[in-house]
Amino acid sequence: MTSLTSRQASASSPTAAPKVNEVVGVAAGIGATARRARSDAYDAWLARLLPDRPGVALLAVGGLGRQQCAPYGDLDLVLVHSGVAGIDELAAELWYPIWDAGLRLDHSVRTVAEALSVAQDDVKVALGLLDARLVAGDPELADTLIRSATDHWRRTAVRQLAPLRETTLARWQAHGELAFLLEGDLKEAAGGLRDVGILRAVALAGITDALRPAVHAAHLRLLDTRDALHQQVGRRVDRLLAQEREGVAALLGLRQTPPGDPDTDAAGAGGSATAAGPAGAAGDGDALLRRVAGDARTVSHALDDAFRAADRLRTGRRRGADGRPLRRPVARDVVEHDGELVLARTAIGARPDPNLSLRVAAAAAVTGLPIARATCEWLATYCPPLPTPWPAEARAALTTLLGAGTGLLPAWETCDRYGLIDGWLPEWTRLRSLPQHNPVHRFTLDRHLVQTAFEASRHTRDVDRPDLLLLGAFLHDIGKGLPGDHSTVGAPIAESIATRIGLPTAEAKLIGTLVRLHLLLPEVATRRDLADPVTISGVAEAVGDVTTLDLLHALARADAAATGPGAWSDWKGRLIAELVARVRTTLDTGAVPEPPAPDPALVAGPLPVVHLTGDRVAVAAADRRGLLATVAGCLALHRLEVLAADASTVDGRALVECRVQPRYGLPPEPVALSSDLRRAVGGDVSVTQRLRGRALAARGAGAEPRVVWHRDAATDAVLLELRAADAAGLLYRVTSALDAAGAQVRAARIATLGGDVVDVFYLVGSWPSDEDRTRLEAAVLAAV
């Protein structure tokens, strides 16, 4: 036997061991046949590595144990022995060639008793042993462990599923729900491959029919998707990033078809979109995302059912004095039975009520109890469609459902699972699993709408009409996926829905207004000068009244919270709140508030003045051109992003005030920043050279930049809007170019949208000449 030391020495030789592609034959290949071929190749190679020793067996668990090897998956191996001598040296002889081949290895060496003991204490190990399969060695030893592990699981599964559920919920919390994520983890997210392993264990224990045909089909498609992802990226990866979608879709045969093609139309309407398009066509990433979402939903629903079945077996049914299971009324025609919501017997025997499905959904959301599977199936089959307009009872139930808080999401998903939502809102078919291509968004459109309603429920006490807030939040992006601006397109759709569900004409029009203007406050707050009377009067005119203003404010906060962490910040919240306060004053009094006076500390005392307080940087210097550019460049040098900038002149002093945030999370050293600012505004050439060198070396990439002009949007200026890729030092370069071209910038607003920015510059004067504007535009684009 080769010693460990000599084995390590041989590993350094160029010919020490084959590489992974030599072991498997080829890493590529998608589908069950390719996965089985990889498994067979691994089996044959590993069998050659294990010496023929009695009392030793090599077992595969994980993907190799299930014979579902991904192109770049790990190897999970257990070396089982009966207490033979020299097992550590034998294990080294086995593991080192695997590492030398470039394979990632999860391994353990145990006796049968040790393996069972660990499985008894660790449910993850217990689940892993359920997939154990003999690769080489003593078959009797392997059979003993496999049978014992399986028997132990069947005896203890109901008890062990309780802690397993807790760890599963923690994993879901960390990775999110695959069905609704735009860039989900195919393995770890809720509804992913890890959950299928739990379902397999539940089925093996005989708790429920967890691996029904729909789950099996979804599992195979998820495995195919992961195979294609590995092949696309060329390494092990489980998260399906947006940039990989089209390539993965092409490998799976989900190809884009020409407009008007039936397959394309079916995919856009929520169909499966599994048909391949013309040969050579690009992959349809949206169709792939919809398919993954559908499969993840199937898995998630099955696991929810399995956990509930295990809970019932573990706790037993609650029974009354007569020995019958307890039934507790929770709403009209809805009762709690055995921890689930079911229909009252009178509701089943009577003529079906069109409002019944909404009442059941609202009861589930309010109580947090799941709706029984049989009840959902009965409602889907027998509940008649709602009349137009809806009765008041149905409308009230929808409001209760949307405003239920944490109970909304699971209740809505259950109803969607059984097709009840489509009966309430025919538009839902188009919205289901629709991707959102803005990188700020984390959810598919359907989940974003429901999530926004959930977030809006936190603000219902801030508005006069909480019911309209909830409905407006739910419908605010209803126009997405259709040609044109989604706010404009969605407004009449939302108004039509509001009319259908029975709202009076004036209230339906207000819903349309909320949808049309739902981006007004965040866009104006981040892109316009809030001290300019034109800004405030324009928003007041668009909003019209305080009730609408408050609804839009609450909707903006809910929308941002439902979008993702990149859509909101304390600074953005303060800007919107300031805008709302100024517009409210205008609506109440008819007069636009006076702009705030300059900071007294900047207009007195010796120059230069530099103040650093929190996210505010204020500078006063002798009046000269280019001060804003100098300050912006110095901030970029210290890795600070400028969110807003104002420049003014008071009594011969040039004042620049900026709101900033660290680009990489850590604030700069204030003493060094203050020193550089003082030197820079004083004209120190060495600082200027550092600014130019650093900023010019950090240009952005991506789509071509674009300039848009806005006239009549300010009192004394025209607005130049730059849309470009984000980059460090961009504000410095652009303001320097504007200064060199003879433009005076009195304010700048910077909005970052994922990897892009929308920077707005207030240029003093009217700039009526087309030639001058063209020259200025060229200078800005050259600076980008």
CSV table of C-alpha atoms in Angstrom, one decimal, residues 167-540:
chain,number,residue,atom,x,y,z
A,167,THR,CA,-33.9,24.3,9.0
A,168,THR,CA,-35.8,24.3,5.7
A,169,LEU,CA,-37.6,27.5,6.6
A,170,ALA,CA,-34.3,29.1,7.5
A,171,ARG,CA,-32.8,28.1,4.1
A,172,TRP,CA,-35.9,29.5,2.4
A,173,GLN,CA,-35.4,32.7,4.3
A,174,ALA,CA,-31.8,32.9,3.1
A,175,HIS,CA,-32.4,32.0,-0.5
A,176,GLY,CA,-36.0,33.1,-1.2
A,177,GLU,CA,-38.6,31.4,-3.4
A,178,LEU,CA,-37.4,30.1,-6.7
A,179,ALA,CA,-40.8,30.6,-8.3
A,180,PHE,CA,-40.7,34.4,-7.9
A,181,LEU,CA,-37.0,35.3,-8.1
A,182,LEU,CA,-35.4,36.7,-11.2
A,183,GLU,CA,-32.0,35.1,-10.3
A,184,GLY,CA,-32.9,32.2,-8.1
A,185,ASP,CA,-30.7,29.3,-6.8
A,186,LEU,CA,-31.9,26.1,-8.5
A,187,LYS,CA,-30.8,24.0,-5.6
A,188,GLU,CA,-31.2,25.9,-2.4
A,189,ALA,CA,-34.2,28.3,-3.0
A,190,ALA,CA,-37.7,27.2,-2.0
A,191,GLY,CA,-39.0,24.9,-4.6
A,192,GLY,CA,-35.6,23.9,-5.8
A,193,LEU,CA,-33.7,20.6,-6.0
A,194,ARG,CA,-32.9,20.5,-2.3
A,195,ASP,CA,-36.7,20.4,-1.6
A,196,VAL,CA,-37.2,17.5,-4.0
A,197,GLY,CA,-34.8,15.5,-1.8
A,198,ILE,CA,-37.1,16.1,1.2
A,199,LEU,CA,-40.1,15.0,-0.8
A,200,ARG,CA,-38.3,11.8,-1.8
A,201,ALA,CA,-37.7,11.1,1.9
A,202,VAL,CA,-41.3,11.9,2.8
A,203,ALA,CA,-42.5,9.5,0.1
A,204,LEU,CA,-40.1,6.8,1.3
A,205,ALA,CA,-41.6,7.1,4.8
A,206,GLY,CA,-45.1,6.7,3.4
A,207,ILE,CA,-46.4,9.9,4.9
A,208,THR,CA,-48.0,11.2,1.7
A,209,ASP,CA,-47.8,10.8,-2.1
A,210,ALA,CA,-45.1,13.4,-2.2
A,211,LEU,CA,-43.6,12.3,-5.5
A,212,ARG,CA,-46.7,12.4,-7.6
A,213,PRO,CA,-46.2,12.6,-11.4
A,214,ALA,CA,-46.3,16.4,-11.6
A,215,VAL,CA,-43.5,16.6,-9.0
A,216,HIS,CA,-41.5,14.0,-10.9
A,217,ALA,CA,-41.8,15.9,-14.1
A,218,ALA,CA,-40.9,19.2,-12.5
A,219,HIS,CA,-37.9,17.6,-10.9
A,220,LEU,CA,-36.6,16.3,-14.2
A,221,ARG,CA,-36.9,19.7,-15.8
A,222,LEU,CA,-35.1,21.4,-12.9
A,223,LEU,CA,-32.3,18.9,-13.3
A,224,ASP,CA,-32.1,19.6,-17.0
A,225,THR,CA,-32.0,23.3,-16.3
A,226,ARG,CA,-29.1,22.8,-13.9
A,227,ASP,CA,-27.3,20.6,-16.5
A,228,ALA,CA,-27.7,23.4,-19.1
A,229,LEU,CA,-26.5,26.0,-16.6
A,230,HIS,CA,-23.3,24.1,-15.8
A,231,GLN,CA,-22.7,23.6,-19.5
A,232,GLN,CA,-23.3,27.2,-20.3
A,233,VAL,CA,-21.0,28.5,-17.6
A,234,GLY,CA,-18.4,25.8,-17.7
A,235,ARG,CA,-18.3,25.2,-14.0
A,236,ARG,CA,-20.4,24.3,-11.0
A,237,VAL,CA,-23.1,27.0,-10.4
A,238,ASP,CA,-26.6,26.7,-9.2
A,239,ARG,CA,-27.8,30.3,-9.4
A,240,LEU,CA,-29.5,31.2,-12.7
A,241,LEU,CA,-28.3,34.7,-13.4
A,242,ALA,CA,-30.0,36.9,-15.9
A,243,GLN,CA,-27.0,37.0,-18.3
A,244,GLU,CA,-27.1,33.2,-18.5
A,245,ARG,CA,-30.8,32.8,-19.2
A,246,GLU,CA,-30.7,33.0,-23.0
A,247,GLY,CA,-27.8,30.6,-23.3
A,248,VAL,CA,-29.4,28.1,-21.0
A,249,ALA,CA,-32.8,28.4,-22.8
A,250,ALA,CA,-31.1,27.7,-26.1
A,251,LEU,CA,-29.4,24.6,-24.7
A,252,LEU,CA,-32.8,23.4,-23.5
A,253,GLY,CA,-34.5,24.0,-26.9
A,254,LEU,CA,-36.5,27.0,-25.7
A,255,ARG,CA,-35.8,29.3,-28.6
A,256,GLN,CA,-37.3,32.6,-29.6
A,257,THR,CA,-39.8,32.4,-32.5
A,258,PRO,CA,-40.9,35.2,-34.8
A,259,PRO,CA,-43.7,37.6,-33.6
A,260,GLY,CA,-47.1,36.1,-34.1
A,261,ASP,CA,-45.9,32.5,-33.8
A,262,PRO,CA,-48.3,30.4,-31.8
A,263,ASP,CA,-45.6,29.1,-29.5
A,264,THR,CA,-44.4,32.7,-28.7
A,265,ASP,CA,-48.0,33.8,-28.1
A,266,ALA,CA,-48.6,30.9,-25.8
A,267,ALA,CA,-45.5,31.7,-23.8
A,268,GLY,CA,-46.5,35.3,-23.5
A,269,ALA,CA,-49.9,34.3,-22.2
A,270,GLY,CA,-48.5,32.1,-19.5
A,271,GLY,CA,-48.2,28.8,-21.5
A,272,SER,CA,-45.4,26.3,-21.0
A,273,ALA,CA,-43.4,27.5,-24.0
A,274,THR,CA,-41.5,24.2,-24.2
A,275,ALA,CA,-41.5,24.0,-28.0
A,276,ALA,CA,-38.2,24.8,-29.7
A,277,GLY,CA,-38.2,27.7,-32.2
A,278,PRO,CA,-36.3,27.8,-35.5
A,279,ALA,CA,-32.9,26.3,-35.6
A,280,GLY,CA,-30.3,28.8,-34.7
A,281,ALA,CA,-32.7,31.2,-33.0
A,282,ALA,CA,-31.7,32.8,-29.7
A,283,GLY,CA,-32.8,31.2,-26.5
A,284,ASP,CA,-36.0,32.5,-24.9
A,285,GLY,CA,-34.9,33.5,-21.4
A,286,ASP,CA,-38.4,34.6,-20.4
A,287,ALA,CA,-39.8,31.2,-21.4
A,288,LEU,CA,-37.1,29.5,-19.3
A,289,LEU,CA,-37.9,31.7,-16.3
A,290,ARG,CA,-41.6,30.9,-16.6
A,291,ARG,CA,-40.9,27.2,-16.8
A,292,VAL,CA,-38.6,27.2,-13.8
A,293,ALA,CA,-41.2,29.2,-11.9
A,294,GLY,CA,-43.9,26.7,-12.7
A,295,ASP,CA,-41.8,23.8,-11.7
A,296,ALA,CA,-40.7,25.4,-8.4
A,297,ARG,CA,-44.3,26.1,-7.6
A,298,THR,CA,-45.1,22.5,-8.1
A,299,VAL,CA,-42.3,21.4,-5.7
A,300,SER,CA,-43.1,24.0,-3.1
A,301,HIS,CA,-46.8,23.1,-3.0
A,302,ALA,CA,-46.0,19.4,-2.7
A,303,LEU,CA,-43.6,20.1,0.2
A,304,ASP,CA,-46.1,22.3,2.0
A,305,ASP,CA,-48.7,19.4,1.8
A,306,ALA,CA,-46.0,17.0,3.0
A,307,PHE,CA,-45.1,19.0,6.0
A,308,ARG,CA,-48.7,19.5,7.0
A,309,ALA,CA,-49.4,15.8,6.7
A,310,ALA,CA,-46.4,15.1,8.9
A,311,ASP,CA,-47.6,17.6,11.5
A,312,ARG,CA,-51.0,15.9,11.6
A,313,LEU,CA,-49.4,12.5,12.2
A,314,ARG,CA,-47.2,13.9,14.9
A,315,THR,CA,-49.7,15.9,16.9
A,316,GLY,CA,-52.8,13.9,16.2
A,317,ARG,CA,-56.3,15.3,15.6
A,318,ARG,CA,-57.9,17.6,18.1
A,319,ARG,CA,-61.1,16.0,19.2
A,320,GLY,CA,-64.1,17.1,21.2
A,321,ALA,CA,-65.9,15.3,24.1
A,322,ASP,CA,-67.8,13.2,21.5
A,323,GLY,CA,-64.5,12.0,20.0
A,324,ARG,CA,-65.0,13.8,16.7
A,325,PRO,CA,-62.4,16.1,15.2
A,326,LEU,CA,-63.0,19.7,16.4
A,327,ARG,CA,-64.5,22.1,13.9
A,328,ARG,CA,-64.3,25.9,14.6
A,329,PRO,CA,-66.2,28.5,12.6
A,330,VAL,CA,-63.8,31.2,11.3
A,331,ALA,CA,-66.0,33.0,8.7
A,332,ARG,CA,-69.3,32.6,7.0
A,333,ASP,CA,-69.3,29.1,5.4
A,334,VAL,CA,-65.7,28.5,6.5
A,335,VAL,CA,-64.5,26.4,9.4
A,336,GLU,CA,-61.2,25.2,10.8
A,337,HIS,CA,-60.9,21.4,10.7
A,338,ASP,CA,-57.7,19.6,11.8
A,339,GLY,CA,-55.6,22.7,11.4
A,340,GLU,CA,-56.9,23.5,7.9
A,341,LEU,CA,-59.8,25.6,6.5
A,342,VAL,CA,-62.6,23.7,4.9
A,343,LEU,CA,-66.1,24.6,3.8
A,344,ALA,CA,-69.1,24.3,6.1
A,345,ARG,CA,-71.4,21.4,5.2
A,346,THR,CA,-74.2,23.9,4.5
A,347,ALA,CA,-72.0,25.7,1.9
A,348,ILE,CA,-71.3,22.4,0.1
A,349,GLY,CA,-75.0,21.4,0.1
A,350,ALA,CA,-76.4,24.8,-0.9
A,351,ARG,CA,-76.3,26.5,-4.3
A,352,PRO,CA,-72.7,27.6,-4.8
A,353,ASP,CA,-72.0,31.3,-3.9
A,354,PRO,CA,-69.8,33.2,-6.4
A,355,ASN,CA,-68.3,35.1,-3.4
A,356,LEU,CA,-67.3,31.9,-1.6
A,357,SER,CA,-63.7,31.5,-3.0
A,358,LEU,CA,-62.8,35.1,-2.0
A,359,ARG,CA,-64.3,34.6,1.5
A,360,VAL,CA,-62.2,31.4,1.9
A,361,ALA,CA,-59.1,33.2,0.7
A,362,ALA,CA,-59.6,36.1,3.0
A,363,ALA,CA,-60.2,33.8,6.0
A,364,ALA,CA,-57.0,31.9,5.2
A,365,ALA,CA,-55.0,35.2,5.0
A,366,VAL,CA,-56.5,36.6,8.3
A,367,THR,CA,-56.1,33.4,10.3
A,368,GLY,CA,-52.9,32.2,8.8
A,369,LEU,CA,-54.4,28.7,8.3
A,370,PRO,CA,-53.9,26.8,5.1
A,371,ILE,CA,-56.8,25.9,2.9
A,372,ALA,CA,-57.4,22.2,2.6
A,373,ARG,CA,-56.5,20.7,-0.7
A,374,ALA,CA,-59.9,19.2,-1.2
A,375,THR,CA,-61.5,22.5,-0.5
A,376,CYS,CA,-59.4,24.2,-3.1
A,377,GLU,CA,-60.3,21.6,-5.7
A,378,TRP,CA,-64.0,21.9,-4.9
A,379,LEU,CA,-63.9,25.7,-5.2
A,380,ALA,CA,-62.0,25.4,-8.5
A,381,THR,CA,-64.6,23.0,-9.9
A,382,TYR,CA,-67.9,24.2,-8.5
A,383,CYS,CA,-67.6,27.9,-7.5
A,384,PRO,CA,-69.4,30.0,-10.2
A,385,PRO,CA,-67.8,33.0,-11.7
A,386,LEU,CA,-68.3,36.4,-10.1
A,387,PRO,CA,-70.9,38.7,-11.7
A,388,THR,CA,-69.9,42.1,-13.2
A,389,PRO,CA,-69.8,44.3,-11.2
A,390,TRP,CA,-68.8,42.4,-8.2
A,391,PRO,CA,-71.1,42.3,-5.2
A,392,ALA,CA,-70.0,44.4,-2.2
A,393,GLU,CA,-69.3,41.3,-0.2
A,394,ALA,CA,-66.7,40.1,-2.8
A,395,ARG,CA,-65.1,43.5,-3.0
A,396,ALA,CA,-64.8,43.6,0.8
A,397,ALA,CA,-63.3,40.1,0.9
A,398,LEU,CA,-60.7,41.1,-1.7
A,399,THR,CA,-59.8,44.2,0.4
A,400,THR,CA,-59.5,41.9,3.5
A,401,LEU,CA,-57.3,39.5,1.6
A,402,LEU,CA,-54.9,42.3,0.2
A,403,GLY,CA,-54.7,43.9,3.7
A,404,ALA,CA,-54.1,40.8,5.7
A,405,GLY,CA,-50.4,41.3,6.1
A,406,THR,CA,-48.2,38.2,6.4
A,407,GLY,CA,-51.1,35.9,5.7
A,408,LEU,CA,-51.6,37.3,2.2
A,409,LEU,CA,-48.7,35.7,0.4
A,410,PRO,CA,-49.4,32.0,1.3
A,411,ALA,CA,-53.1,32.4,0.8
A,412,TRP,CA,-52.7,34.0,-2.6
A,413,GLU,CA,-50.2,31.4,-3.7
A,414,THR,CA,-52.6,28.6,-2.7
A,415,CYS,CA,-55.4,30.2,-4.6
A,416,ASP,CA,-53.2,30.7,-7.6
A,417,ARG,CA,-52.1,27.0,-7.5
A,418,TYR,CA,-55.7,25.9,-8.1
A,419,GLY,CA,-56.6,28.5,-10.7
A,420,LEU,CA,-58.9,30.6,-8.4
A,421,ILE,CA,-57.0,33.9,-9.2
A,422,ASP,CA,-57.7,33.5,-12.9
A,423,GLY,CA,-61.4,33.4,-12.1
A,424,TRP,CA,-61.2,36.6,-10.2
A,425,LEU,CA,-58.8,38.5,-12.5
A,426,PRO,CA,-58.5,37.1,-16.1
A,427,GLU,CA,-55.5,39.5,-16.5
A,428,TRP,CA,-53.5,37.4,-14.1
A,429,THR,CA,-52.7,34.7,-16.7
A,430,ARG,CA,-50.6,37.3,-18.6
A,431,LEU,CA,-48.8,38.4,-15.4
A,432,ARG,CA,-48.0,35.1,-13.9
A,433,SER,CA,-44.2,34.5,-13.7
A,434,LEU,CA,-43.5,37.4,-16.0
A,435,PRO,CA,-39.9,38.5,-15.7
A,436,GLN,CA,-38.9,42.0,-15.0
A,437,HIS,CA,-35.6,42.9,-16.7
A,438,ASN,CA,-34.7,45.9,-14.5
A,439,PRO,CA,-31.8,44.7,-12.3
A,440,VAL,CA,-33.3,46.5,-9.3
A,441,HIS,CA,-36.2,44.1,-9.2
A,442,ARG,CA,-35.8,40.8,-7.4
A,443,PHE,CA,-39.2,39.3,-8.1
A,444,THR,CA,-41.3,38.2,-11.1
A,445,LEU,CA,-44.1,40.6,-11.8
A,446,ASP,CA,-46.9,38.5,-10.2
A,447,ARG,CA,-45.1,38.2,-6.9
A,448,HIS,CA,-44.1,41.9,-7.0
A,449,LEU,CA,-47.7,43.0,-7.3
A,450,VAL,CA,-48.8,40.8,-4.3
A,451,GLN,CA,-45.7,41.9,-2.4
A,452,THR,CA,-46.5,45.5,-3.0
A,453,ALA,CA,-50.0,45.0,-1.6
A,454,PHE,CA,-48.4,43.4,1.4
A,455,GLU,CA,-46.0,46.3,1.9
A,456,ALA,CA,-48.9,48.7,1.5
A,457,SER,CA,-50.8,47.1,4.4
A,458,ARG,CA,-48.1,48.7,6.6
A,459,HIS,CA,-49.2,52.2,5.6
A,460,THR,CA,-53.0,51.8,5.7
A,461,ARG,CA,-53.3,54.0,8.8
A,462,ASP,CA,-51.5,56.9,7.0
A,463,VAL,CA,-54.2,57.4,4.3
A,464,ASP,CA,-57.9,58.3,4.2
A,465,ARG,CA,-58.8,55.4,1.9
A,466,PRO,CA,-56.8,52.3,2.8
A,467,ASP,CA,-58.9,50.1,0.5
A,468,LEU,CA,-57.9,52.2,-2.5
A,469,LEU,CA,-54.3,52.1,-1.4
A,470,LEU,CA,-54.3,48.3,-1.3
A,471,LEU,CA,-56.0,48.0,-4.7
A,472,GLY,CA,-53.8,50.6,-6.3
A,473,ALA,CA,-50.7,48.9,-4.9
A,474,PHE,CA,-51.8,45.6,-6.3
A,475,LEU,CA,-52.5,47.0,-9.7
A,476,HIS,CA,-49.8,49.6,-10.0
A,477,ASP,CA,-47.7,47.6,-12.5
A,478,ILE,CA,-50.6,46.0,-14.4
A,479,GLY,CA,-49.3,47.5,-17.7
A,480,LYS,CA,-45.9,45.8,-17.6
A,481,GLY,CA,-45.4,43.3,-20.4
A,482,LEU,CA,-47.4,45.4,-22.9
A,483,PRO,CA,-46.0,47.8,-25.4
A,484,GLY,CA,-45.5,51.4,-24.2
A,485,ASP,CA,-44.9,53.0,-20.9
A,486,HIS,CA,-46.3,50.7,-18.3
A,487,SER,CA,-47.7,53.5,-16.2
A,488,THR,CA,-49.7,55.0,-19.0
A,489,VAL,CA,-50.7,51.7,-20.5
A,490,GLY,CA,-51.7,50.3,-17.1
A,491,ALA,CA,-53.9,53.1,-16.0
A,492,PRO,CA,-57.0,52.3,-18.1
A,493,ILE,CA,-56.6,48.6,-17.4
A,494,ALA,CA,-56.5,49.3,-13.7
A,495,GLU,CA,-59.5,51.6,-14.0
A,496,SER,CA,-61.4,48.9,-15.9
A,497,ILE,CA,-60.6,46.3,-13.2
A,498,ALA,CA,-61.7,48.7,-10.5
A,499,THR,CA,-65.0,49.3,-12.3
A,500,ARG,CA,-65.5,45.5,-12.8
A,501,ILE,CA,-65.1,44.8,-9.1
A,502,GLY,CA,-67.8,47.4,-8.3
A,503,LEU,CA,-66.0,50.7,-7.4
A,504,PRO,CA,-67.9,53.9,-8.2
A,505,THR,CA,-66.7,55.8,-11.2
A,506,ALA,CA,-64.8,58.5,-9.2
A,507,GLU,CA,-63.0,55.9,-7.2
A,508,ALA,CA,-62.1,53.8,-10.3
A,509,LYS,CA,-60.7,56.9,-11.9
A,510,LEU,CA,-58.6,57.5,-8.8
A,511,ILE,CA,-57.2,53.9,-9.1
A,512,GLY,CA,-56.2,54.8,-12.7
A,513,THR,CA,-54.6,58.0,-11.5
A,514,LEU,CA,-52.6,56.1,-8.8
A,515,VAL,CA,-51.3,53.7,-11.5
A,516,ARG,CA,-50.5,56.4,-14.0
A,517,LEU,CA,-48.6,58.5,-11.4
A,518,HIS,CA,-47.1,55.8,-9.1
A,519,LEU,CA,-43.6,56.8,-10.2
A,520,LEU,CA,-44.1,60.5,-10.0
A,521,LEU,CA,-42.9,61.2,-6.5
A,522,PRO,CA,-39.7,59.0,-6.6
A,523,GLU,CA,-38.7,60.3,-10.0
A,524,VAL,CA,-39.3,64.0,-9.2
A,525,ALA,CA,-37.7,63.7,-5.8
A,526,THR,CA,-34.5,62.1,-7.1
A,527,ARG,CA,-34.3,64.0,-10.5
A,528,ARG,CA,-35.5,67.5,-9.9
A,529,ASP,CA,-34.6,70.5,-7.7
A,530,LEU,CA,-37.1,70.5,-4.9
A,531,ALA,CA,-36.3,74.2,-4.1
A,532,ASP,CA,-37.5,75.2,-7.6
A,533,PRO,CA,-41.2,76.4,-7.6
A,534,VAL,CA,-41.8,74.9,-11.0
A,535,THR,CA,-41.0,71.5,-9.6
A,536,ILE,CA,-43.5,71.8,-6.7
A,537,SER,CA,-46.3,73.4,-8.7
A,538,GLY,CA,-46.0,70.8,-11.4
A,539,VAL,CA,-46.4,67.9,-9.0
A,540,ALA,CA,-49.3,69.7,-7.2
